[in-house]
PDB file of C-alpha atoms and ligand atoms in Angstrom:
ATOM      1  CA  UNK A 152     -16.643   1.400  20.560  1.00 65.00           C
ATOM      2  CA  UNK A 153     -18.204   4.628  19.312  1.00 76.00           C
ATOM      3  CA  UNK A 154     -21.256   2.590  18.337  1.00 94.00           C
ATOM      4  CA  UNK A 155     -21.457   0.920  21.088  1.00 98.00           C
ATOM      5  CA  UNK A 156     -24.832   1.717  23.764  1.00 98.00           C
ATOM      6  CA  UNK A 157     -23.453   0.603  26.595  1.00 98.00           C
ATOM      7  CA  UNK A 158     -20.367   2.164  25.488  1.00 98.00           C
ATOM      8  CA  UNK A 159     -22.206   5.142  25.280  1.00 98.00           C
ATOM      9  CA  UNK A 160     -23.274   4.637  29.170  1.00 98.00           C
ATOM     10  CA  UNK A 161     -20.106   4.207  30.226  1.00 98.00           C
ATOM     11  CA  UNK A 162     -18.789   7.145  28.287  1.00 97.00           C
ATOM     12  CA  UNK A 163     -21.868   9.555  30.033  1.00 97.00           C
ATOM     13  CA  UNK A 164     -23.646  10.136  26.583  1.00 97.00           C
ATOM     14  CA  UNK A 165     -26.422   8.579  27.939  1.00 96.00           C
ATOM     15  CA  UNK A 166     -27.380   8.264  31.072  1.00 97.00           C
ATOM     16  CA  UNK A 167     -28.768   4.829  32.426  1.00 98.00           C
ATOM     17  CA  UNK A 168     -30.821   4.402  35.804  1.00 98.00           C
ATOM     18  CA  UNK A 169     -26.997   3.768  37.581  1.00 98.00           C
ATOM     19  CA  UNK A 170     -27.304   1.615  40.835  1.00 98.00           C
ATOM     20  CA  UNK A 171     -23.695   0.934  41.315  1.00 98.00           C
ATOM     21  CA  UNK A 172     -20.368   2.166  39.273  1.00 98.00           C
ATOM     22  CA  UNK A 173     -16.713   1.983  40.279  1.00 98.00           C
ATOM     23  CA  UNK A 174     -12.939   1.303  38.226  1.00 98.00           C
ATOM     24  CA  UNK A 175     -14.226  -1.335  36.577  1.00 98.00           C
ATOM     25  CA  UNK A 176     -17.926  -1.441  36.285  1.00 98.00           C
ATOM     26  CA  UNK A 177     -21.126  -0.056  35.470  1.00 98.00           C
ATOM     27  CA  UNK A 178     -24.706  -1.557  36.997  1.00 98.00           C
ATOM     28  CA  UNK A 179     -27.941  -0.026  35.346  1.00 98.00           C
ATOM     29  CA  UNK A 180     -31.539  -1.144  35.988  1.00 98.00           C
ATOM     30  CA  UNK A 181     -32.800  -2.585  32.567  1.00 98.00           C
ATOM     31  CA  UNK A 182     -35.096  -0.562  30.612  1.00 98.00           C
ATOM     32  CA  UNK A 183     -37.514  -3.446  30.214  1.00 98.00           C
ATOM     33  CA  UNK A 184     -37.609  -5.017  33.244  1.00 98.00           C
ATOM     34  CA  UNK A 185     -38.475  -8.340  32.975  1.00 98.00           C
ATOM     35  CA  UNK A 186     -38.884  -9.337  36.671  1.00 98.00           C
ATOM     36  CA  UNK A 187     -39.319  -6.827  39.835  1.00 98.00           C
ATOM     37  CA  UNK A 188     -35.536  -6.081  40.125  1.00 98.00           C
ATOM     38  CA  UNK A 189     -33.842  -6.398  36.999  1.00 98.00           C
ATOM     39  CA  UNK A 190     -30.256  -4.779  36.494  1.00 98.00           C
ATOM     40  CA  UNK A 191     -27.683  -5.161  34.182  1.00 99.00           C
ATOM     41  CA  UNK A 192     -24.086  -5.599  35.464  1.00 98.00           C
ATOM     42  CA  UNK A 193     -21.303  -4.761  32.650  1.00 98.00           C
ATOM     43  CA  UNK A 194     -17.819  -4.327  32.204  1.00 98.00           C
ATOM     44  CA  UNK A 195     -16.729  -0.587  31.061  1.00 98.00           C
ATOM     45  CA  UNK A 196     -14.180  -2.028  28.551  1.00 98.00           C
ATOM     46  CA  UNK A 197     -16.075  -3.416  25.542  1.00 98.00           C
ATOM     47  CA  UNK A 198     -16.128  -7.033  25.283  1.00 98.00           C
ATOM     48  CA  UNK A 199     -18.503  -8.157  22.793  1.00 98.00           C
ATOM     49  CA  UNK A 200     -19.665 -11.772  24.140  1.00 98.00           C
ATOM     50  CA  UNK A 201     -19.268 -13.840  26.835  1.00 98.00           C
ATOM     51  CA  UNK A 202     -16.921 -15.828  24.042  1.00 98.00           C
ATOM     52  CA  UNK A 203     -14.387 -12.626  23.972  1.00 98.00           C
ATOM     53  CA  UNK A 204     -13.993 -12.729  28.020  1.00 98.00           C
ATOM     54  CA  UNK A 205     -10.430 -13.873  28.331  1.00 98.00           C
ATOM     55  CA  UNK A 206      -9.620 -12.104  31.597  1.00 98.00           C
ATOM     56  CA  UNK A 207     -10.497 -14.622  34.203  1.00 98.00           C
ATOM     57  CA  UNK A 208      -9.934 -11.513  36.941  1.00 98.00           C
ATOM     58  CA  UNK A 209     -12.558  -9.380  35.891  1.00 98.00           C
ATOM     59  CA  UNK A 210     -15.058 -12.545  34.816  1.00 98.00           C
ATOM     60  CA  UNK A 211     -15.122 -13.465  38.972  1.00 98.00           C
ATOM     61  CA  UNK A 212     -15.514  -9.483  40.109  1.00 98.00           C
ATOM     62  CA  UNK A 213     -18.529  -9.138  37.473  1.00 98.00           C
ATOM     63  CA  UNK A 214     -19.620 -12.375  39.650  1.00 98.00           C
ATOM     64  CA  UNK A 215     -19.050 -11.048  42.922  1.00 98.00           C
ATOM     65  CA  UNK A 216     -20.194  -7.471  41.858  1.00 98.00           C
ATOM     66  CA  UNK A 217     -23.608  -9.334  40.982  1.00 98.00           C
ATOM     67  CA  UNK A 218     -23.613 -10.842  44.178  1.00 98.00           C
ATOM     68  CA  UNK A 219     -22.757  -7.460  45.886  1.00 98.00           C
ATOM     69  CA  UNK A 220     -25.479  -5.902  43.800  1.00 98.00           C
ATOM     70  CA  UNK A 221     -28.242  -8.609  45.062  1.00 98.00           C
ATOM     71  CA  UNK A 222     -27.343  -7.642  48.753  1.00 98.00           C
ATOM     72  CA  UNK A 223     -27.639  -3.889  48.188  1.00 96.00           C
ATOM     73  CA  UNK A 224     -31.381  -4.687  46.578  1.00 97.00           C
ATOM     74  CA  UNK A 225     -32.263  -6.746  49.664  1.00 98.00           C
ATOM     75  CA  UNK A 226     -32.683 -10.323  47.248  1.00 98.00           C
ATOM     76  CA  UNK A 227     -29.786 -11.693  48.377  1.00 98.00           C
ATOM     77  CA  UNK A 228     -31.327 -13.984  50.699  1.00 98.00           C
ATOM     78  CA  UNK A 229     -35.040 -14.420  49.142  1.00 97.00           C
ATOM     79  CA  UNK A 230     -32.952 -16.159  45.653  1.00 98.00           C
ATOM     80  CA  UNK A 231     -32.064 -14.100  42.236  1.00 98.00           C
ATOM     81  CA  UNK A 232     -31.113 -15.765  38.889  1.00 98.00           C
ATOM     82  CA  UNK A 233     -28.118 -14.282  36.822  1.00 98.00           C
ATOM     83  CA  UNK A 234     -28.355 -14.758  33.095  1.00 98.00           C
ATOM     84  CA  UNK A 235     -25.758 -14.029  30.498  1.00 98.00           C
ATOM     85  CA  UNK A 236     -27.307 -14.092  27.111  1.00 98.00           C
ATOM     86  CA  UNK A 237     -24.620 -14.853  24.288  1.00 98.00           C
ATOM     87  CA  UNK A 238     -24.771 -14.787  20.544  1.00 98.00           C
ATOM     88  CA  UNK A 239     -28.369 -15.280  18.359  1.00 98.00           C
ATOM     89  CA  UNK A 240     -29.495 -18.417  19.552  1.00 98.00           C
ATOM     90  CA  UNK A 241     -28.559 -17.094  23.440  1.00 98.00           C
ATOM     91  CA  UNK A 242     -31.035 -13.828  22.747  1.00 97.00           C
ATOM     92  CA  UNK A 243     -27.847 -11.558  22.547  1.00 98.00           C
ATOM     93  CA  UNK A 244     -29.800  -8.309  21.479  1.00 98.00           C
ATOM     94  CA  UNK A 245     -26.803  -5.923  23.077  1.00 98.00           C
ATOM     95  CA  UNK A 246     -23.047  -6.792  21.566  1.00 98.00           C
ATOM     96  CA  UNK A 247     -21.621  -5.397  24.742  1.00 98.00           C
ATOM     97  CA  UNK A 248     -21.023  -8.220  27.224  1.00 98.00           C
ATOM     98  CA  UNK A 249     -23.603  -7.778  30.168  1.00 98.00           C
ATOM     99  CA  UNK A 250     -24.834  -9.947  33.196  1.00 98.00           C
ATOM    100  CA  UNK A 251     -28.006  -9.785  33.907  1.00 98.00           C
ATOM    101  CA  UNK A 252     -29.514 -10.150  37.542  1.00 98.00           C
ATOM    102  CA  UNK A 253     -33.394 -10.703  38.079  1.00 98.00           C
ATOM    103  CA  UNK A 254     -35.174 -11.028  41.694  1.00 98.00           C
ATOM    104  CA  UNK A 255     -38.065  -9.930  43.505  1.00 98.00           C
ATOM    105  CA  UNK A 256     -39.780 -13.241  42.221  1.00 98.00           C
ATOM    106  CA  UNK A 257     -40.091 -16.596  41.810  1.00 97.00           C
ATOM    107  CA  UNK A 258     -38.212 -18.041  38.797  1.00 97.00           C
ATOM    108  CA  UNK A 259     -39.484 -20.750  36.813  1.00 96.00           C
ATOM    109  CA  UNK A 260     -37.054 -23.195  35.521  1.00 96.00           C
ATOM    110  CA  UNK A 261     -36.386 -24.076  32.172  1.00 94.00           C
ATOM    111  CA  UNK A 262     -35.514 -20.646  31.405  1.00 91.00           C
ATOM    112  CA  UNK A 263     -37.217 -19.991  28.327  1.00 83.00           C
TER     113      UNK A 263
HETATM  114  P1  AMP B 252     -29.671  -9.116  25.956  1.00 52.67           P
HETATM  115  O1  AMP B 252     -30.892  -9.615  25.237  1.00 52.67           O
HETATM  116  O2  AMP B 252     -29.112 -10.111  26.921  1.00 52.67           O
HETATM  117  O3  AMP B 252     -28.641  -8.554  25.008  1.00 52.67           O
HETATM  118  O4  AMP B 252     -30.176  -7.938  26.889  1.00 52.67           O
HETATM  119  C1  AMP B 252     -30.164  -6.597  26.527  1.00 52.67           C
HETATM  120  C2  AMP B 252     -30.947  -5.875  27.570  1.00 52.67           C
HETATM  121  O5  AMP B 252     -30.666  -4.497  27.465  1.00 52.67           O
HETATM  122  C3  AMP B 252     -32.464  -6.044  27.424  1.00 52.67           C
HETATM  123  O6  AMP B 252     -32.992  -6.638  28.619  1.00 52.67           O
HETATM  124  C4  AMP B 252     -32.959  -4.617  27.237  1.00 52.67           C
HETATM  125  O7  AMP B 252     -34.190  -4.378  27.873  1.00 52.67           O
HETATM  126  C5  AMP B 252     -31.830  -3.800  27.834  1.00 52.67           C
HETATM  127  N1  AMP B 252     -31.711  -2.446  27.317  1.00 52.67           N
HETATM  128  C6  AMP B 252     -31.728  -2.036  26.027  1.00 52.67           C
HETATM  129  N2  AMP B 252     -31.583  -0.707  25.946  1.00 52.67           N
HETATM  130  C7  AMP B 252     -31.467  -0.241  27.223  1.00 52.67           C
HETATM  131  C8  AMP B 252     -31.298   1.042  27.804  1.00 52.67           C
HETATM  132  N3  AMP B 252     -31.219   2.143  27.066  1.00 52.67           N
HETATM  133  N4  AMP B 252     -31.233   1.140  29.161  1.00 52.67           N
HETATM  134  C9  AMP B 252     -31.311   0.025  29.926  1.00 52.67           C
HETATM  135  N5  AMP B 252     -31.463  -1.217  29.437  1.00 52.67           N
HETATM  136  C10 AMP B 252     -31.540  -1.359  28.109  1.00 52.67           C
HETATM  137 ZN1   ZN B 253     -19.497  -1.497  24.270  1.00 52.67          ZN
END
């Protein structure tokens, strides 16, 4: 997707604060963090919403990649929270399927 900004990331026109990339991933920190550690974990095809993820393979490796991630940023044990926002009412603001994964504090619960 030429019009795509993570797209774009993946492609190298733009160039994301990377903390983790192989085959099938990319994992960027956000560029308004919203908690002390706040990355985004997305597939390098283009998916557009959680809704268009049909390939059951990749959905648990952008779990365990999460997971993965959490260890490398030493929240793993302390707790994270992993949101996936989809659609308007979800506060989808990027059309490029993304996890996020938030840590470094306490989460309140209901998520707003
Ligand atoms: P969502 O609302 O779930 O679609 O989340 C989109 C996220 O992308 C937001 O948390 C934004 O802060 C983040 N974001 C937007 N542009 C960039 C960028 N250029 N680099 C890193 N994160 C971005
Ligand atoms: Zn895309």
């Amino acid at each position: 997707m030429t019009d795509c900004l993570f797209c774009k990331m993946v492609a190298g026109e733009i160039q994301p604060d990377i903390v983790y990339e192989d085959e099938q991933v990319l994992a960027f920190r956000d560029i308004n963090p919203k908690a002390p550690t706040h990355i985004l974990v997305i597939p390098k095809q283009h998916i557009a919403t959680l809704n268009d993820l049909q390939d059951k393979e990749l959905a648990g490796y952008l779990l365990q990649t999460v997971a993965q991630i959490a260890a490398i940023e030493g929240i793993a044990e302390t707790g994270y929270r992993t949101v996936i926002n989809c659609n308007n009412e979800g506060g989808q603001e990027v059309y490029h399927l993304h996890l996020h994964l938030l840590g470094g504090r306490p989460m309140a619960w209901p998520a707003g």
